[in-house]
Structures are given as C-alpha cells and as structure tokens.
Amino acid sequence: MSWKEWFKERFPIDYQKFVEFNERIFIKEPIPVHMKKWFYCMGATPLILAGFQIITGILLMFYFVPSPEMAYESIRHITEDVRVGFWVRGLHRWGSNLMIIALLLHMTRVFFTRAYQKPRELNWIIGVMLFLVTMGLAFTGYSLTYNQLSYWATTVGTNLIREVPLIGKWVFLFLRGGEEVTANTLTRFYYIHVGFLPPLLIFLIALHIIILRLHGVSEPEGFPKGYYPFYPHHFYKIIIATLFLLTLMSTLTVILPPGIGVPADPTVTPAHIKPEWYFYPTYRFLKLVPLKVGIYATAAFMVAMTFWPFIEPMIAKKKETRIKTSFAVGALTLIITLALTIWETIAM
Amino acid sequence: MSHEEAKQTRRSFLKNFGILGALTLAALGFLRNLVLYLFPPLEKKKYHKYLVSKESEIPVGKAKKITIGRKPVYVVHLESGYKVFSGICTHLGCIIRWEEEKGRFYCPCHKGVFDKNGTVLSGPPPRPLDEFKVEVDKKLVFIYVEEKIRGPWT
Amino acid sequence: MDTVKAQQWLIGIFSVLLIVSLLIVAGVEMKKTRTFKPEIEIDETTAKCINCHEKKGIAVKLIDEWKESRHAVMGIGCYECHQAAEEDFDAFRCPESEFIIGKHPTPKDCNQCHEDQVKEFNNSKHAAAQIMMALKGPDRNVFQPTISTKHGCEQCHNIGNYWPDGSIGECDACHSKHRFSLKQARHPETCGECHIGPDHPHIEIYLESKHGNLYVAHKDEWDWNYPPGEPVPFSAPTCATCHMSATRTNKKSTHNVSNRLTWESQAPFSVRTQEYWGGISWQEKRANMEGVCYQCHSQSFADRYLLVADLVNLQYNEIWKATIDWMNLLKKYNVIKTDRFMYEGDFITAWPKEGYDEEVEHIAYRNWHHEGRRFRHGAEMMGADYTQWHGIWELQENLVKIIEYGAEHGVPEAKRWMNSKDPNKFIMYALYDIPGSTWGPSALMYRGQMPMDRIPNYWEIVYKNVKAAYEKGLLTDKQWALYEEIYKNKDKEIGRIYPLPELHEELLKNLNYDLKKLYPEQKLTLTPFNIPFQKGSGY
C-alpha cells in the first residue's frame, strides 16, 4: 500500500474532486490579458508583504516582552544580541513601510482605473478597511519599541484620538487602559498588534479576494479581450515579486538598519517629535487648522473616501462628467497629500 | 530527435536546473537565517576563578560551607589538598550537611552518605558529589566557576 | 518581451540577488561584536553586607562600583578585604551584625593576593613619598601652617603612607576604590592628580608632548582594558606605558616606578640612581627604558634623545653649583643669614633651615625644586616649553636676581658682575654640549653668534667635560661611543658647511621688510590726555 492510499483511507476526501477544484480555482484561473503588464498586477504585493510581516512578526514574538521595563531591553536584545536579530527586525520594519507604500499605490491604481465601479463597491470599502487596519498595525507596532520617539508618538497619537467627536474619549480610554500611558497601554497595544488586528487583516484579505474572484478581475477599457491561465505566467510573476521584495527589504536592512533609539522617558519630551512618515499629511494638516476643524475634516475625508463608489454616481448623470470629476478629485487628493508630506518632511 | 533539437533540450534543461538551483539556494538561505534566529548559539563554556576560602581558615580535616549566588558549596581541607563540592545531593537535589565529627556529608532527605572525597558511602545517591576544579594561589583557595552573562536574559 | 521564458530568467536573476543580499546579511552578522558583562554571584557574607547597606542607604554607590569590578566576578567580596581583628587600628564593630570590620584596608590586605605588586611598590620611590615630605623640607615644617598642608602636600604624599599595621602605601591613590578599574588606573590623568603643578608638572609636560597629543587624539580608539602584562596596544605611550607596562623586550610589567629611572632628577642635585631602588643598576634601568623607546623609535633617535637629556641633567648640576656658590658668597658678606645653602660633604643641601625670610632664599629653593625640575623633566619627557621657558630661562633669571640682590647689598663680586659688559658673563659655570640637533641636521640652526664662536677652544673644553662625566661613570660606554661619533662629525652636525637654500634670501628680505618698513609705516602719533605722568601731556 502506498503512502498515498494509506493517507486517503484516513482522510477520505474525494481526491479527484480536490484536484479539479484546485485546477479550476488556481491553476487555470482566467487572468485578463492586461494583467501581463506589471503596472496592473501589483495588487498581490501587499498580500506578499503581509505574509512576510506575519512570519517575521511571529519570530519577534519569540523574544519580545511587552512590559515597560523589558520592552526596550528586549528590542535591544533582538537587535544586538540575537543572531540575525537585526535582520528579522529590519525585515519587519521595512515590510511595514513597504506595505503602506504598496497599498497606497494599489489604491491609486484602482481609483484611476475606476475599478471600484458597480458592482464592485463593497470590495473598495473592504480595501479601505484593509488600509486602515494596516495603519493601525503600523501605529501599534511602532509604539511597542518603547523608545523616546515611539513613546511620545503613542502619547500624542492617543491624545489626538481623544478629540474625535462622540467616540473619541471612549476609544482613548480603551486604547490607553487609563488616563495615562502606562504598562496597561503597552499590553493593550501589544494585544491589538498581535492578537486583534492580524486576524482581522487576514479575514478582510480573504473577503477581498473572494469578492474579487466572484466578480473576476475588472477589465479597464482599451485592452483586447482575452484570458490566460494563472499558471505558469502569473504564478511566476508572484514568485518574482516575492524574491524582489525580500531582496529589497534585506538590502534596506543592511543599509539602514533598525535603530533602538533612547529608552522611553515619560518625564522628558524630545525636542523634535514626529510620527512615522505615513502620518505626515494628517500631522501637518492638524497643525495647520484648529484641532476640532482638523479632526472633523479628516473624518469627513475618510467617510468620503470610503463611500466614493456610491458618491461618484450621484455627481452627474453624464458618464464623461463623472469620470472627469472623479479624476480631478483623485488628482487633487494626491497633490495635497504629497504636498503635506513633503512640507512635513522638510520642516524641522 | 535531430542534433539541433537535442542541443536545444540540453540547453533548456541546464537553464531550468540553474534557475531552480538558485531559487532553492535562496529559500534555504532564508530558512537558515530563521533557524539561526530561533536557536540560541551553543557556546563553549567559559570559566573564571572564584575565591572560596583563605588557607588559614580551614584546618586539615575540616570543611567550610559557603554560598555562591544562592547555591551551597563545601570546601574540604584534606591532607592531600583542597576539594570543593557542590552542596546539592546527586540523588534528588536536597542540600547535604557536613558532619564534622564523622568527617562525612549526610543528606537528610533519603539518608544518602558521602565521604569527604565526595564518593557515595551508602544510600540512594547514584554518583559522587559534583566537584569544582580547585587552584591554590598565594594561600588563597580558588575554584573555577562557569562564566554567565549579566542581564535579564540569563 | 513578457513571455514565460522571460519570467523564468527573472526568477533566476532575483534568486541570485537574494542570495547576495543574504550573504551580506551574514557578513554583517559575523562582524557584529557583542560585549557581555559577566554575571556576579555574590556569596552569603557579602550579600549580608550589601542588603543592609542598601536598605540603610550607606555607601551604596561604592557597592555599585564594586559590582563593576573584576573582584566582584571573582568572589572577592566585602569581608575579604575589610576583615579585621578586635585590636586592629581601624577595627569597627558593625552595629547590625557580628562582623568586625577594618574601616581602612591597607596594602597588608591587598598583599593577600597582590603580593608581587606590593613588593614592587615597597621597593619604589613611591614608598618613600612620605619621608620626603614629613622629615625634610622647611617649606612644610617651618614656612606653612600645618592645617594648610593637610589637603595640600599630605594628600599626594599619602601614596607612601606608613600605616599602624606596618604596611606602607596607598593602593587606592591610583586604583580608585571600589571598582579598581584598569582603564582608570592606566589613564595619565590618574598620575596627573599629583604629578602636576609648578614643582613637578609631569602631566602638563606629557600633554604638551607629541605623546600626549596622540593620546588626546586617539584615546577613544584604544583598548584600555587589555590584559595586564601584555605589550601595550596603544599607538602612543601614556605615563604607565614607559614607567610600568610590559614591553616587547622586558616582558613583565611592574609596580616599581623606579625600575626604569636612571636619574634622581627631582633632587637638588641630579645623581644616577642607586641599586636599592628597583634592585638593579642604573645602567640596567636605562636598558629597560630603552626597551620601551625602541618599540616605536629607531635606536639612533632614541639613544641621541636620551644622551642629550642626560647632558641636560649634568648641565643642571653645574647651574645648581653656581647658585650655591653665589648664595655662599652672599652669606660670607652677611647679606643672608641662613646656614644651610652649602655643600655638605660632597653634596649640596637645598633648604634654608630657618625658613624663607629673604627673597633670594625663595629663589635659590625654587631653582631646584621648581625651575630646576621643570628644566630636567621637560628635557626627559619631550616637553619643549618646560625645558625652555619654564626651565632654563627662569633658572638664568633667578641667578641674575640673586646676583643683583648681592650687588644691591654691597657684595663686590656681584657689583663687578653687574657692571660687566661681557656677553659671556651669563655662563657662570662649566658647560656640556653636543654638536648638532636631535631633530636632524640644519644648514641654519647654528649660524648665529653662539658661545662656541665667542669662547676660544669651546669644543675642546666641552669635549673634555663630557669625557670627565663619562670617566666618572655617569654615561655608559655606548653613550660615549655615540658622543665620539657625533663629535667626529662635528662640522656636518653643526651644518654650517651646507649651503643655505635659495628661499633663504627671500625669507630674509621679507622679514627685513617687516622690520624696516611696516613698523615705521604703521606707527601712530596719538593725542595725549593732559594728566600727570602721561607722556606728551602739559604736566
């Protein structure tokens, strides 16, 4: 009896059906021809990076201790003492940055190819949620290093949340576990970072892909009709992307290794505090306008962005006008975001 | 199969083999790092000298108990020189006692008895007492203890 | 081209790139150095002391210091050094326990383990540091109130303290308790706590020397905790490197700081050291020091440097003799009252027994105790400014002041000297000299109107004097051979036979321009105030 039969006897699945299912769903998945262009097929990048984040994140959990006394020390231990610890931490850190870049690019591409149109509105909303979850992961993860900058980023960040109308105070208390940033805050952030947000992320990714597969990939205008199977061409693309991303992250880790900073000191605020770069636009915007206005405007922007697939059809009857307006709004958002980011970068 | 075709096949085989090899090597390199990260290195143990007694403190035939960290250690002065034993019974880890009048060690838990050379005289202990390497330098008795790293990670 | 084949090639290329990147990561990992502090395991007795002290907050910082020490790692705790018997001079019954504590461990306690070091120390001049201050010297015993010397002289001379238990010395003077750090003891600033100031500015001399300059520039790169007894891994010497540390030829390091010193050059009169200090002849001590120098310098440079330094010491002796001769003359005419500035046997004492009540007594005292030492030690340790301006210039100035004082008080010899217009009058003593410069021959250096030009038979007499010193046994055979070789090459060494470089005329022209043109051109005539004593005013 071969091991295959031995196994089939104990796991009585219809093997033939499984093979067929696999072929239909994966191997022969019809991919539209425009996906041969690299520009159109980078939606998988955040997925690959999420995979790396999960692997490196689990590895970091082997050594990280979420307590105010030990958080910084354990980060130092990983970075300085543990073998290739700096590399694992570097991959996780650069992975988070690249993931946000990849998401921003993916969203921009989806927006301008108008792939969110009926009947795919829900998938856009899930996409926005995925982006928010990722930002949440980045914010909580940054706090865990417990050095001066991350400690004060947490303090300022959670204080900002307090200003959000209605729910702000409760979210604030929920995150901090008290009025002050304490050991409770750290354990909460740790749980949110490793126990709450990752499963949510995985669930939303699954939903995102299932909806995508049910509709099939949206096809932009101006390309010839036609499909090719997932394997081997697209499969190879994913392997190439994986190799490229890993090489990129490794190299970045060597060139710009993750620092450990100065241990958090709740009695001294550093002279220059800044959030991570992906919060720059919001940060700069909040500095420009009164706090309440800033928070309401940000909230309004978030709502508009989330429900854009439903808002857009309401703008005009004529398709041409709608497209033009949509592009204008997208371009304006991009320009403002970029401008605010650059401003915050060069401002001391 | 023509000559050209055979050449073609061989070339494509070599190409595929090379690519697959490189891919495997890269994957192995990645996995190697993960294993390195997870498993602490097995380093050769290092020892350093530790002062346990001055020669004048213990007359021949007597013993002295000291603690190193929280572990009990016995220094015994024999005619032939000094012996230093761990005060932990080799049976089940109880702490042994020095019985001076009998010149032997006694474990109260299961009545294990060791002589002043650390060998088992009676009772259940399976092996002699653990011994430290001893060095007498300028009338001072040193033993060699394992070097440990200071920090919360030991 | 976007075919499956191209994709396969891309996979290959990126695999290779990833391998390269992982190799670089492995390289970085290998280069990473990890420094770990060894864990300390505290024994029961020490734990008792520490727990109580920390609870009561007594001397907690010293315990922290101890925890950083090698002692802590090796199980040498409180009681190992602080153990005492009831009758000990520093015995103290700890009120919280049954321990009798020695409040002040002495070299007797250190000697339990550091026998060699204590023995070496006892044979060094450091062990005699307190004799020098306590038994001799009216500067402390006559001239100054005692309270003022407690935190002055006494603090440093304590390095040779005579303890009631019979031991001598204070190890803590260099090895600060309770960390006893090699790094700290090896720093020049540790020696500089005492070897500083107008009478023995050794740290200042060191810091202005090339050696000290390199130390300041590179000390952060040096491994200060290298294992004792190994050749020094620094790129320039510190105090300890030359006077104590192991060298390539003299494998052993020593706590006998007299082991490489060939001159008593702190004394009023420089003499070659006796065999007692260090247990070897001064010639062997010199060989030890040469072993230090040769680690970095060529033998030809080091030998010449040391020969000149030795001749400076001998020259100082002649200046000191001249100082005494003038003082004795002043005494003969009853200008000064002291009876102690005189030859005593073949030796010269240095203090006015009755203290310092006349200006010239200060000056004569300083001529050996301050200026004379600076002159000699500067020349021995590359401190040019101390040999020159803080040394010989002030020695000469002091001599003139003594003579001036005599002339003012009617000493005829002094008056004659003051009235003389002979430029050679400043050379009141026999001379040593060596042709040429330690720093390399120069076509210009000796072109001025020098004593050798003004005094007939200058070189023959100088040669005779050096020879006399050699025959007295104050120079080694090797040194005399070197002197003779240099003397034979006198013309080349002095360098007057070499033509001046072309640039010389141009440099000279411009210097003359400064002098003859710039100064008159830029001279101003200003309006004076009309007040007394101002030049050009109406008064």
PDB file of N, CA, C and O in Angstrom, chain C residues 345-367:
ATOM      1  N   GLY C 345      79.490  67.647  52.847  1.00  0.00           N
ATOM      2  CA  GLY C 345      80.336  66.611  52.291  1.00  0.00           C
ATOM      3  C   GLY C 345      80.531  66.959  50.829  1.00  0.00           C
ATOM      4  O   GLY C 345      80.852  68.093  50.493  1.00  0.00           O
ATOM      5  N   ASP C 346      80.249  66.004  49.960  1.00  0.00           N
ATOM      6  CA  ASP C 346      80.362  66.292  48.542  1.00  0.00           C
ATOM      7  C   ASP C 346      79.011  66.694  47.957  1.00  0.00           C
ATOM      8  O   ASP C 346      78.860  66.846  46.769  1.00  0.00           O
ATOM      9  N   PHE C 347      78.017  66.819  48.832  1.00  0.00           N
ATOM     10  CA  PHE C 347      76.665  67.021  48.346  1.00  0.00           C
ATOM     11  C   PHE C 347      76.200  68.431  48.690  1.00  0.00           C
ATOM     12  O   PHE C 347      76.819  69.160  49.457  1.00  0.00           O
ATOM     13  N   ILE C 348      75.077  68.795  48.131  1.00  0.00           N
ATOM     14  CA  ILE C 348      74.575  70.132  48.386  1.00  0.00           C
ATOM     15  C   ILE C 348      73.189  70.036  48.985  1.00  0.00           C
ATOM     16  O   ILE C 348      72.331  69.337  48.455  1.00  0.00           O
ATOM     17  N   THR C 349      72.941  70.703  50.110  1.00  0.00           N
ATOM     18  CA  THR C 349      71.581  70.736  50.650  1.00  0.00           C
ATOM     19  C   THR C 349      70.831  71.896  50.014  1.00  0.00           C
ATOM     20  O   THR C 349      71.410  72.778  49.410  1.00  0.00           O
ATOM     21  N   ALA C 350      69.539  71.863  50.216  1.00  0.00           N
ATOM     22  CA  ALA C 350      68.741  72.706  49.362  1.00  0.00           C
ATOM     23  C   ALA C 350      67.800  73.651  50.067  1.00  0.00           C
ATOM     24  O   ALA C 350      67.154  74.448  49.443  1.00  0.00           O
ATOM     25  N   TRP C 351      67.692  73.496  51.386  1.00  0.00           N
ATOM     26  CA  TRP C 351      66.695  74.323  52.076  1.00  0.00           C
ATOM     27  C   TRP C 351      67.349  75.291  53.039  1.00  0.00           C
ATOM     28  O   TRP C 351      68.325  74.940  53.717  1.00  0.00           O
ATOM     29  N   PRO C 352      66.794  76.475  53.205  1.00  0.00           N
ATOM     30  CA  PRO C 352      67.229  77.321  54.316  1.00  0.00           C
ATOM     31  C   PRO C 352      66.584  76.772  55.575  1.00  0.00           C
ATOM     32  O   PRO C 352      65.369  76.707  55.668  1.00  0.00           O
ATOM     33  N   LYS C 353      67.415  76.309  56.473  1.00  0.00           N
ATOM     34  CA  LYS C 353      66.907  75.582  57.631  1.00  0.00           C
ATOM     35  C   LYS C 353      65.908  76.420  58.430  1.00  0.00           C
ATOM     36  O   LYS C 353      64.941  75.907  58.992  1.00  0.00           O
ATOM     37  N   GLU C 354      66.145  77.737  58.460  1.00  0.00           N
ATOM     38  CA  GLU C 354      65.307  78.593  59.294  1.00  0.00           C
ATOM     39  C   GLU C 354      64.070  79.083  58.561  1.00  0.00           C
ATOM     40  O   GLU C 354      63.330  79.908  59.081  1.00  0.00           O
ATOM     41  N   GLY C 355      63.874  78.624  57.380  1.00  0.00           N
ATOM     42  CA  GLY C 355      62.689  79.087  56.645  1.00  0.00           C
ATOM     43  C   GLY C 355      63.030  80.200  55.678  1.00  0.00           C
ATOM     44  O   GLY C 355      64.193  80.591  55.529  1.00  0.00           O
ATOM     45  N   TYR C 356      61.994  80.697  55.044  1.00  0.00           N
ATOM     46  CA  TYR C 356      62.200  81.615  53.929  1.00  0.00           C
ATOM     47  C   TYR C 356      61.939  83.045  54.356  1.00  0.00           C
ATOM     48  O   TYR C 356      60.808  83.502  54.335  1.00  0.00           O
ATOM     49  N   ASP C 357      62.975  83.735  54.787  1.00  0.00           N
ATOM     50  CA  ASP C 357      62.724  85.114  55.184  1.00  0.00           C
ATOM     51  C   ASP C 357      63.390  86.122  54.281  1.00  0.00           C
ATOM     52  O   ASP C 357      63.235  87.306  54.428  1.00  0.00           O
ATOM     53  N   GLU C 358      64.173  85.646  53.316  1.00  0.00           N
ATOM     54  CA  GLU C 358      64.768  86.573  52.364  1.00  0.00           C
ATOM     55  C   GLU C 358      64.437  86.139  50.950  1.00  0.00           C
ATOM     56  O   GLU C 358      64.414  84.946  50.640  1.00  0.00           O
ATOM     57  N   GLU C 359      64.183  87.152  50.094  1.00  0.00           N
ATOM     58  CA  GLU C 359      63.758  86.884  48.714  1.00  0.00           C
ATOM     59  C   GLU C 359      64.677  85.886  48.021  1.00  0.00           C
ATOM     60  O   GLU C 359      64.221  84.951  47.373  1.00  0.00           O
ATOM     61  N   VAL C 360      65.993  86.023  48.209  1.00  0.00           N
ATOM     62  CA  VAL C 360      66.918  85.165  47.473  1.00  0.00           C
ATOM     63  C   VAL C 360      66.831  83.705  47.935  1.00  0.00           C
ATOM     64  O   VAL C 360      67.172  82.791  47.198  1.00  0.00           O
ATOM     65  N   GLU C 361      66.377  83.501  49.155  1.00  0.00           N
ATOM     66  CA  GLU C 361      66.224  82.113  49.627  1.00  0.00           C
ATOM     67  C   GLU C 361      65.113  81.403  48.860  1.00  0.00           C
ATOM     68  O   GLU C 361      65.232  80.237  48.495  1.00  0.00           O
ATOM     69  N   HIS C 362      64.013  82.124  48.629  1.00  0.00           N
ATOM     70  CA  HIS C 362      62.941  81.555  47.783  1.00  0.00           C
ATOM     71  C   HIS C 362      63.506  81.189  46.425  1.00  0.00           C
ATOM     72  O   HIS C 362      63.265  80.119  45.896  1.00  0.00           O
ATOM     73  N   ILE C 363      64.262  82.155  45.907  1.00  0.00           N
ATOM     74  CA  ILE C 363      64.746  81.975  44.528  1.00  0.00           C
ATOM     75  C   ILE C 363      65.659  80.770  44.443  1.00  0.00           C
ATOM     76  O   ILE C 363      65.524  79.931  43.550  1.00  0.00           O
ATOM     77  N   ALA C 364      66.583  80.660  45.415  1.00  0.00           N
ATOM     78  CA  ALA C 364      67.523  79.546  45.373  1.00  0.00           C
ATOM     79  C   ALA C 364      66.786  78.219  45.520  1.00  0.00           C
ATOM     80  O   ALA C 364      67.060  77.248  44.807  1.00  0.00           O
ATOM     81  N   TYR C 365      65.800  78.183  46.440  1.00  0.00           N
ATOM     82  CA  TYR C 365      64.999  76.970  46.640  1.00  0.00           C
ATOM     83  C   TYR C 365      64.270  76.587  45.352  1.00  0.00           C
ATOM     84  O   TYR C 365      64.298  75.446  44.913  1.00  0.00           O
ATOM     85  N   ARG C 366      63.638  77.594  44.743  1.00  0.00           N
ATOM     86  CA  ARG C 366      62.887  77.300  43.518  1.00  0.00           C
ATOM     87  C   ARG C 366      63.805  76.851  42.387  1.00  0.00           C
ATOM     88  O   ARG C 366      63.376  76.137  41.492  1.00  0.00           O
ATOM     89  N   ASN C 367      65.069  77.290  42.454  1.00  0.00           N
ATOM     90  CA  ASN C 367      65.967  76.936  41.350  1.00  0.00           C
ATOM     91  C   ASN C 367      66.173  75.430  41.222  1.00  0.00           C
ATOM     92  O   ASN C 367      66.521  74.949  40.159  1.00  0.00           O
TER      93      ASN C 367
END
